[in-house]
Coordinates of N, CA and C in Angstrom, one line a residue:
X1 N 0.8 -1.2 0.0 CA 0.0 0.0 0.0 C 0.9 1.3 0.0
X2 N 1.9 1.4 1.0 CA 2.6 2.5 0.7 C 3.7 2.3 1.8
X3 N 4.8 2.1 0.8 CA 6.3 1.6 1.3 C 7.5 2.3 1.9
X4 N 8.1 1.5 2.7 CA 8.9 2.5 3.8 C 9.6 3.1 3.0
X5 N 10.0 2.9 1.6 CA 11.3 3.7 0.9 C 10.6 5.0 0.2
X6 N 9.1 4.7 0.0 CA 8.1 6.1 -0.5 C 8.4 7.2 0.7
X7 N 7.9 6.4 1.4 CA 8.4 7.1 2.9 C 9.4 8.2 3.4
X8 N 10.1 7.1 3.2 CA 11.5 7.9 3.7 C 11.7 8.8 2.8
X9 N 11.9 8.8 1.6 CA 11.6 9.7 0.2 C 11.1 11.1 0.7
X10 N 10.1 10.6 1.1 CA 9.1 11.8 1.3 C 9.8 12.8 2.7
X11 N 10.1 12.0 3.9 CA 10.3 12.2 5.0 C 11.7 13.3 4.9
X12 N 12.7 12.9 3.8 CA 13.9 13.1 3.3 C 13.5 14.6 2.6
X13 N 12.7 15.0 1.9 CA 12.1 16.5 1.4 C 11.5 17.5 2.7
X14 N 11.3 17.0 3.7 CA 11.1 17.6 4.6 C 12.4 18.0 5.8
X15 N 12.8 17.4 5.1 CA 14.5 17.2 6.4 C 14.1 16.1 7.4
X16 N 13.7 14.9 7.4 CA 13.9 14.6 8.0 C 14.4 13.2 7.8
X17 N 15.4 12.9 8.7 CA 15.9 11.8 8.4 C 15.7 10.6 9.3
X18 N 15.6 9.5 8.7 CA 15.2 8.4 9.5 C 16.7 7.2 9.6
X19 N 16.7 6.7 10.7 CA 18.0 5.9 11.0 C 17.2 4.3 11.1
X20 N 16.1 4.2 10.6 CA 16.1 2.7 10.5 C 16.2 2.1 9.3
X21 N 16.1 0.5 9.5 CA 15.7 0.2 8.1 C 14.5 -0.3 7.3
X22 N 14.8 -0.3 6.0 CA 13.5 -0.2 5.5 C 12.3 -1.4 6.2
X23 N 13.2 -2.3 6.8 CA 11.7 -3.3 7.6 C 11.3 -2.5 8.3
X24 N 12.3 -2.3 9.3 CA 11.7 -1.5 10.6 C 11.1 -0.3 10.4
X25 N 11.1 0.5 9.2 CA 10.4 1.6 9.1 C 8.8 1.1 8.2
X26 N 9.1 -0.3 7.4 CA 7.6 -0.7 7.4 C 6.8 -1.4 8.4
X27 N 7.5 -1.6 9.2 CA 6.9 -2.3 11.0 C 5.8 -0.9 11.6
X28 N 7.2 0.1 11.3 CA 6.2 1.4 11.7 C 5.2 1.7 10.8
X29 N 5.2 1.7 9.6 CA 3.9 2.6 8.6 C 2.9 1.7 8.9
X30 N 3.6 0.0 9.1 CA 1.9 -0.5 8.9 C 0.9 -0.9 10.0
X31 N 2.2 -0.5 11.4 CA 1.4 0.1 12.8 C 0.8 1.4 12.5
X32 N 0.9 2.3 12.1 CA 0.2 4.0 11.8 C -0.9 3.5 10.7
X33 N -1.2 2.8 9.5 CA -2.2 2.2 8.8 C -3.3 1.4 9.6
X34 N -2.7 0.1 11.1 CA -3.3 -0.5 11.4 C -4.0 0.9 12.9
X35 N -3.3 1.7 13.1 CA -4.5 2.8 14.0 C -5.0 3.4 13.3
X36 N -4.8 3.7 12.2 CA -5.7 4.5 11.4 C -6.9 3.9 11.3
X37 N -6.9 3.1 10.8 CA -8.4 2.3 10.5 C -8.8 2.1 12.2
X38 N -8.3 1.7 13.0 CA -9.1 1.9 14.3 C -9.6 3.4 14.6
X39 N -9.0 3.9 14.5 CA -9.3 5.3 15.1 C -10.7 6.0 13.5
X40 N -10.3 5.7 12.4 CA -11.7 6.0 11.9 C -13.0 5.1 11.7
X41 N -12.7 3.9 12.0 CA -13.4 2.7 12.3 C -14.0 2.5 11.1
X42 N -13.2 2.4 9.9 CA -13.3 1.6 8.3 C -12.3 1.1 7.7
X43 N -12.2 0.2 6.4 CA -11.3 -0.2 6.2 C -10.3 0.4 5.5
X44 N -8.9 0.5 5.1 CA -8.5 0.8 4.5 C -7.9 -0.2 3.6
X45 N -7.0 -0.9 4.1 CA -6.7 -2.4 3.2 C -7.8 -2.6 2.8
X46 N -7.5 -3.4 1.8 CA -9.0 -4.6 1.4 C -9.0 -5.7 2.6
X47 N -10.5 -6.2 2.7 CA -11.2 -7.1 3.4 C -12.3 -7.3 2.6
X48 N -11.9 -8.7 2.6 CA -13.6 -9.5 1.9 C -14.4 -9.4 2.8
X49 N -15.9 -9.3 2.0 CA -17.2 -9.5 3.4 C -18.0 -10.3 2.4
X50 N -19.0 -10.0 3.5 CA -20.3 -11.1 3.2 C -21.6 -10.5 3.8
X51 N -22.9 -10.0 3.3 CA -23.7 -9.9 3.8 C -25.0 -11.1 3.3
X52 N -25.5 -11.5 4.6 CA -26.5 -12.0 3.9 C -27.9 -11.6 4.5
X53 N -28.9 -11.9 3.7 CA -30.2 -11.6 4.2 C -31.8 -12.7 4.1
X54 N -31.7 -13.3 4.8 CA -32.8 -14.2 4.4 C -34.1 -13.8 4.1
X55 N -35.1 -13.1 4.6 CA -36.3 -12.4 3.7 C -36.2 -11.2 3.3
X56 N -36.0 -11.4 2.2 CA -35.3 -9.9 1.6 C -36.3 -9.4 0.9
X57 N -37.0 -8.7 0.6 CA -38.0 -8.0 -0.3 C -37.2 -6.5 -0.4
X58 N -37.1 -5.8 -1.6 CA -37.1 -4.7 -1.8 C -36.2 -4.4 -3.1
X59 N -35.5 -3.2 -3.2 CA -34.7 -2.5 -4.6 C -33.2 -2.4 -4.6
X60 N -32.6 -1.9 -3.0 CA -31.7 -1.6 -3.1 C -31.3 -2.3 -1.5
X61 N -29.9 -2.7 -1.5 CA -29.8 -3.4 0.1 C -28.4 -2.1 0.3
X62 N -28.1 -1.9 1.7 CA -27.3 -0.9 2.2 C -26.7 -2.6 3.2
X63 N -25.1 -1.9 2.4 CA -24.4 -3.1 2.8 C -24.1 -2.5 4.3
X64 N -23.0 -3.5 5.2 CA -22.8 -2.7 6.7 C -21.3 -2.2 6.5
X65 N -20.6 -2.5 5.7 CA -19.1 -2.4 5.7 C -19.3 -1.0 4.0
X66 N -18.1 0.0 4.0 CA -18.1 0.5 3.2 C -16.9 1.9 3.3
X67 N -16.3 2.3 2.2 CA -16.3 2.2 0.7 C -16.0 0.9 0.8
X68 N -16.8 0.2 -0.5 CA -17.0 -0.4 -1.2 C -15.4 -0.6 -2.4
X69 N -14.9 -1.6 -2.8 CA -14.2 -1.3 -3.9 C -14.0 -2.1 -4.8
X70 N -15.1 -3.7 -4.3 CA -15.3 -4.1 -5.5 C -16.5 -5.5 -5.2
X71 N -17.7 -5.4 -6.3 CA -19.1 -6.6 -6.0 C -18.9 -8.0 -6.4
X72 N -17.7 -8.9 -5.6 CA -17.8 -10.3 -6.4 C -18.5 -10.8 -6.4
X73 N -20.5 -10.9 -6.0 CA -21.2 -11.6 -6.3 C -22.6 -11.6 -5.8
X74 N -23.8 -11.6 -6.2 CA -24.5 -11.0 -6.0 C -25.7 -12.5 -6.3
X75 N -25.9 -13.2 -4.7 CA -27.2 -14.4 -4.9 C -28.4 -14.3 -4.4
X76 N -29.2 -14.6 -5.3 CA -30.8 -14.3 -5.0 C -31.3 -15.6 -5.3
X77 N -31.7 -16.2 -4.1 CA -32.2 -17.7 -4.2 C -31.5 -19.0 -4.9
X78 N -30.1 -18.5 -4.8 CA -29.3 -19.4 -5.3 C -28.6 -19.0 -7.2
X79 N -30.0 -18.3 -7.1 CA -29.1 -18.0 -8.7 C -28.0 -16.8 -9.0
X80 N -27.3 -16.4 -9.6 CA -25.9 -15.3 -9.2 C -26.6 -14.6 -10.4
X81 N -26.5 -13.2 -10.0 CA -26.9 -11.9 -10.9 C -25.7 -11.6 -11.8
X82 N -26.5 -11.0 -12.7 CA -25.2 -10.6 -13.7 C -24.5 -9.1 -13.4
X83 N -23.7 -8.5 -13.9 CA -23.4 -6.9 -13.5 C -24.5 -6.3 -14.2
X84 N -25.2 -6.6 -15.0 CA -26.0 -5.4 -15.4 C -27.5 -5.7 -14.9
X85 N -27.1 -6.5 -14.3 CA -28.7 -6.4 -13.1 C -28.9 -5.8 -11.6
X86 N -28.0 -5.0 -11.4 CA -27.8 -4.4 -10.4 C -26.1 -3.1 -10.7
X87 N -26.7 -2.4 -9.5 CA -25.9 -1.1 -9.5 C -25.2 -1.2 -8.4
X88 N -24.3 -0.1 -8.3 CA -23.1 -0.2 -7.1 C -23.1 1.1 -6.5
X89 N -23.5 2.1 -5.1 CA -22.6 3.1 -5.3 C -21.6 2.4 -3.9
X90 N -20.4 2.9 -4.9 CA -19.2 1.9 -3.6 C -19.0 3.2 -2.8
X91 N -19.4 4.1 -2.6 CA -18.6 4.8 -1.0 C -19.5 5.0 -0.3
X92 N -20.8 4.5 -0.7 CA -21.8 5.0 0.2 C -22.2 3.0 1.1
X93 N -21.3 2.4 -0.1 CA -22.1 0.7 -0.3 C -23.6 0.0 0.1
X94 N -24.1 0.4 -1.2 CA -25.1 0.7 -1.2 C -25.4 -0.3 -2.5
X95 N -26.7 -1.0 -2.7 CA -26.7 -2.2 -4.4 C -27.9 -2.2 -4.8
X96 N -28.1 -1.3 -5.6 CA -29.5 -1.0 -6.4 C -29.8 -2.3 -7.4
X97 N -30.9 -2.6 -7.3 CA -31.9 -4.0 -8.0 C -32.3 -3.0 -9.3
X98 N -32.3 -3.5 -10.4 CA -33.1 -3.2 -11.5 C -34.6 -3.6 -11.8
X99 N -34.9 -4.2 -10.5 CA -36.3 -4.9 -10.3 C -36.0 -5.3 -9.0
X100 N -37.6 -5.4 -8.2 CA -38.1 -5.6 -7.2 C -37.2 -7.1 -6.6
X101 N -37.1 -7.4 -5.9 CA -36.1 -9.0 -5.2 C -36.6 -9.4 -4.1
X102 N -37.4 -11.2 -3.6 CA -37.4 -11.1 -3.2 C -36.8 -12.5 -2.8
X103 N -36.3 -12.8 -1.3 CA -36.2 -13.9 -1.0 C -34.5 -13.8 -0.6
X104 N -33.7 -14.9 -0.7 CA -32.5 -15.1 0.4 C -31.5 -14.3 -0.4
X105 N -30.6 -13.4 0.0 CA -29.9 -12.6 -0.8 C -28.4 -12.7 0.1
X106 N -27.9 -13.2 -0.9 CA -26.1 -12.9 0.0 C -25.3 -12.2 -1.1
X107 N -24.4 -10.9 -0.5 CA -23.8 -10.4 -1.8 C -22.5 -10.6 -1.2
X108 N -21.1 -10.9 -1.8 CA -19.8 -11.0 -1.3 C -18.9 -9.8 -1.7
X109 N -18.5 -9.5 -1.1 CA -17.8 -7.9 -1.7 C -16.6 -7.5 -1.0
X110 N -16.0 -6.6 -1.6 CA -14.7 -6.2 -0.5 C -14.4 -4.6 -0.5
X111 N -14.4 -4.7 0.7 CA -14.2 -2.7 1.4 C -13.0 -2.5 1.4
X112 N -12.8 -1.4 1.6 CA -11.0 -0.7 1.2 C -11.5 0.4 0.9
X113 N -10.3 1.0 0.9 CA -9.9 2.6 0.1 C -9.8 2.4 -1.2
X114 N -10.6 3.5 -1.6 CA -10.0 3.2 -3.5 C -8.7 3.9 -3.8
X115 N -8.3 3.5 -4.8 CA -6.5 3.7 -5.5 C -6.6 5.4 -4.7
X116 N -8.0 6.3 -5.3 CA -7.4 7.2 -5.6 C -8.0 8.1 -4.3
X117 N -8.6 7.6 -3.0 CA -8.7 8.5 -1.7 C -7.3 7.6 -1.4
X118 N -7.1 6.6 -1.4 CA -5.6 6.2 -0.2 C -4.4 6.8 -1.1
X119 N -4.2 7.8 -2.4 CA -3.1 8.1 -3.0 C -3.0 9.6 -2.5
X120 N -4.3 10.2 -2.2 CA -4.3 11.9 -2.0 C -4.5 12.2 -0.5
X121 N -5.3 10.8 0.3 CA -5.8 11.5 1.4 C -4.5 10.5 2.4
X122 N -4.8 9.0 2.5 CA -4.2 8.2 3.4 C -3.0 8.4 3.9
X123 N -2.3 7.8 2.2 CA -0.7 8.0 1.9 C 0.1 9.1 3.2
X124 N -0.9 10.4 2.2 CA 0.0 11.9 2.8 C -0.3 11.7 4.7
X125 N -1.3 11.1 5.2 CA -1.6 11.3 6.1 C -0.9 9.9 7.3
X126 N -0.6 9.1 6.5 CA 0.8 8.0 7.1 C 1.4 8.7 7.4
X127 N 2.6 9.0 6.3 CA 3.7 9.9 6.2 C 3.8 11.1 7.1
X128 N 2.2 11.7 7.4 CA 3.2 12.7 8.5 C 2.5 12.3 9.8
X129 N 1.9 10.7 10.4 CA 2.1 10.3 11.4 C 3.1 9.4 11.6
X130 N 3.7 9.0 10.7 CA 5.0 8.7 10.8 C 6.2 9.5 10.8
X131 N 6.2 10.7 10.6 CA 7.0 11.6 11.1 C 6.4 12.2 12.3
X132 N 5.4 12.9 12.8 CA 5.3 12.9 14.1 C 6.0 12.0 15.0
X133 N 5.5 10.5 15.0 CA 6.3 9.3 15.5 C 7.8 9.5 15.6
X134 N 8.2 10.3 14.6 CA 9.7 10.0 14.9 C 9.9 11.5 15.5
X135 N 9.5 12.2 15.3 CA 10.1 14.0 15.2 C 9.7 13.9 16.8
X136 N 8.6 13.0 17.4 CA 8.5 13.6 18.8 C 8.6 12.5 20.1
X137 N 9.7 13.5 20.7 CA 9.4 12.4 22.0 C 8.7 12.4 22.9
X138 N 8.2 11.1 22.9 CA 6.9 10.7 23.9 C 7.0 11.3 25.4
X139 N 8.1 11.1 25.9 CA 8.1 11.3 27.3 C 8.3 12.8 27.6
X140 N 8.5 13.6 26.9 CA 8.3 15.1 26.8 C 6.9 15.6 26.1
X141 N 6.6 15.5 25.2 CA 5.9 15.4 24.5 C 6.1 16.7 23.7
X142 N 7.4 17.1 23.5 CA 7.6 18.1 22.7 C 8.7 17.8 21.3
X143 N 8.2 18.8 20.4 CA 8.1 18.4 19.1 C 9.9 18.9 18.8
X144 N 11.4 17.8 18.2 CA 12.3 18.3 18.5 C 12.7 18.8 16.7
X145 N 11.5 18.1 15.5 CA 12.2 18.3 14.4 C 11.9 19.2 13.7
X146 N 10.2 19.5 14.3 CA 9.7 21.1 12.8 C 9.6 22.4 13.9
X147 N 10.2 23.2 13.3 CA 10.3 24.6 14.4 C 8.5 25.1 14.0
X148 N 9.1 26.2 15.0 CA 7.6 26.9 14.9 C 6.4 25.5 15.8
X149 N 6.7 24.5 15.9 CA 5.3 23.8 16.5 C 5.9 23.6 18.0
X150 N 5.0 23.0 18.4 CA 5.1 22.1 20.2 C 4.2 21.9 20.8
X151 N 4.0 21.0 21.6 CA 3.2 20.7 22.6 C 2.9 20.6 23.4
X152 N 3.7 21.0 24.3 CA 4.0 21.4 25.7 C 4.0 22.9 26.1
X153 N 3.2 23.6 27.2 CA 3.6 24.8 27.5 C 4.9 25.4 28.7
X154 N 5.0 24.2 28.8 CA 6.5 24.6 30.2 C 7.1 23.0 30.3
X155 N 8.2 22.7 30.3 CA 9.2 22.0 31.2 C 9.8 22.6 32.2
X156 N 9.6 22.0 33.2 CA 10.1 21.8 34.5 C 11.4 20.6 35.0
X157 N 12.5 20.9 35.3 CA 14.0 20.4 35.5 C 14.0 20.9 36.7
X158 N 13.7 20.0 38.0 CA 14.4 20.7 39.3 C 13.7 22.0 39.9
X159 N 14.5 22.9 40.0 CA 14.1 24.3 40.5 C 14.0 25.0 39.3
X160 N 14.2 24.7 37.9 CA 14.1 25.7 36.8 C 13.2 25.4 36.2
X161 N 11.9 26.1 35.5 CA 11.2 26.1 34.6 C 11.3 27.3 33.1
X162 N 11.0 26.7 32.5 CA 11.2 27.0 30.9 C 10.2 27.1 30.7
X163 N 9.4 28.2 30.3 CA 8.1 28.3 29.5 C 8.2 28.7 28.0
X164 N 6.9 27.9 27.1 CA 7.2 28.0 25.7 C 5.7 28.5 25.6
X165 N 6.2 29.2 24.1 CA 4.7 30.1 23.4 C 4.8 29.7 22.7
X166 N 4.3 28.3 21.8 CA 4.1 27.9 20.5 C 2.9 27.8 20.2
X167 N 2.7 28.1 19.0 CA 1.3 28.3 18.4 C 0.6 26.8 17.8
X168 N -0.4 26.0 18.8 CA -0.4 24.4 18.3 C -1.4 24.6 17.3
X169 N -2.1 25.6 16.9 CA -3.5 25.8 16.5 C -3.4 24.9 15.1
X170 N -1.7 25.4 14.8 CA -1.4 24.8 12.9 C -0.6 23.6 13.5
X171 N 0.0 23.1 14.1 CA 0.7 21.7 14.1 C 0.5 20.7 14.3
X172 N 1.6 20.3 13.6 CA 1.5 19.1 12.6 C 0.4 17.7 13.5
X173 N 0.1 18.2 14.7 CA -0.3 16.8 15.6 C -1.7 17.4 15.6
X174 N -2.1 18.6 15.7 CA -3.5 19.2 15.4 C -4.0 18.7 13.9
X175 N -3.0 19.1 12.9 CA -3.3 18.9 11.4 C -3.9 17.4 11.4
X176 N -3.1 16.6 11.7 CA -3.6 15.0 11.8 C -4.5 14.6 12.5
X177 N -5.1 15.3 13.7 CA -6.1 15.0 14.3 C -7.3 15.5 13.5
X178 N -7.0 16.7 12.4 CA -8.0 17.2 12.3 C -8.2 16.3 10.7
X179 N -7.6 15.7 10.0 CA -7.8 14.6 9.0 C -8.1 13.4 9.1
X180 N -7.8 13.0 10.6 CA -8.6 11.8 10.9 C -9.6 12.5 11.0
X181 N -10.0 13.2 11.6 CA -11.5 13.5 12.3 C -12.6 13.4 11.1
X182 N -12.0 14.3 9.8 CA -12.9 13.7 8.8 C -13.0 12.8 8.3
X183 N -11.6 11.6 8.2 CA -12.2 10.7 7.8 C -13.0 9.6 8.4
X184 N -12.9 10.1 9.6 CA -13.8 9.1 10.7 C -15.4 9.7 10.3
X185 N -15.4 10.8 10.2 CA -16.9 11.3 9.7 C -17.4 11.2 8.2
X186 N -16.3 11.1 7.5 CA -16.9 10.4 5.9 C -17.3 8.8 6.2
X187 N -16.5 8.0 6.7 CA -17.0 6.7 6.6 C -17.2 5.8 8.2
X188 N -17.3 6.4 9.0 CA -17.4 6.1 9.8 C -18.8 5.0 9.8
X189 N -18.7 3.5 10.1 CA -20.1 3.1 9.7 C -21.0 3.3 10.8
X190 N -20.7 3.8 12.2 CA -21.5 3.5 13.3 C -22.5 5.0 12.7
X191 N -22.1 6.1 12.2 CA -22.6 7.0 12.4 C -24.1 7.6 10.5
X192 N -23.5 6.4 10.3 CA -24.3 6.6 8.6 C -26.4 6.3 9.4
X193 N -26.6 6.9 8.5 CA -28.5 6.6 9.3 C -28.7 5.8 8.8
X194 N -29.2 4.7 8.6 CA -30.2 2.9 8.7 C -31.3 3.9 8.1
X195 N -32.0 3.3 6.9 CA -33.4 3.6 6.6 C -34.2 2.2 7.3
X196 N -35.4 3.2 7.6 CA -36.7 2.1 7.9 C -37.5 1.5 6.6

């Protein structure tokens, strides 16, 4: 999906440089892929599914899993539909009937990001939780590689304190919260409305 050497590449135009190697820097990206999809609660890899429905009457079925990225198969009482007997919209995953249907319906399909939301939105958005990951240390919580940001308003050493005025409104740990946040609210499935 998107490899430690794109990565570093990328990380490397920003100044920043990484000292692992390319495993260990894919150990990390595909830990930052495997919270992303927790934290917006959809898929991003592909995963096959399966819905099924035993008295089905109606036009269109609203799958539970979605974006959608691709319909391997579509059974209505055992017989398999062809593609032009039904419609797709895959980000909403959603499967329009060209006629009324009724009876035991299982459709097999697989969620994921398509090529072109995980090339503009995900990608860029690994890459700079994977540089946060490296640019900040955890046990400070302050930011040592992009100036102008931070997280912290004072350290304390002993009897000396240091106060900082950084402006977090724009950084980089705000920016990423605030692109998960949409993508948790584009496909979030808990939060889509169920028709009656």
């Amino acid at each position: 999906m998107i490899s430690a050497e794109k990565v570093r590449t990328l990380l490397k135009f920003e100044g920043v440089t990484v000292d692992f190697t390319d495993e260990e820097l894919q150990v990390l990206v595909d830990s930052k892929i495997d919270e992303l999809e927790g934290l917006i609660g959809a898929d991003i890899r592909p995963h096959d599914r399966q819905k099924t429905i035993g008295k089905f009457k109606g036009k269109s079925i609203q799958l539970n899993f979605y974006p959608v990225i691709n319909v391997a198969d579509v059974v209505i009482n055992g017989f398999h539909l062809k593609n032009y007997e039904y419609g797709v919209n895959y980000d909403l995953g959603i499967i329009y009937f060209n006629h009324l249907v009724r009876g035991h319906v299982t459709v097999y399909y697989t969620t994921g990001m398509s090529d072109r939301d995980f090339s503009f939105v995900v990608a860029p958005l690994i890459k700079d939780m994977v540089s946060y990951a490296l640019n900040y240390n955890e046990g400070l919580k302050f930011n040592k590689g992009i100036s102008g940001e931070g997280t912290i308003a004072s350290l304390k050493e002993g009897d000396v304190s240091i106060g900082f005025s950084y402006d977090t409104s724009l950084s980089l740990g705000n920016r990423i919260y605030t692109r998960i946040e949409d993508l948790k609210n584009k496909y979030n499935y808990n939060t889509r409305v169920r028709w009656i």
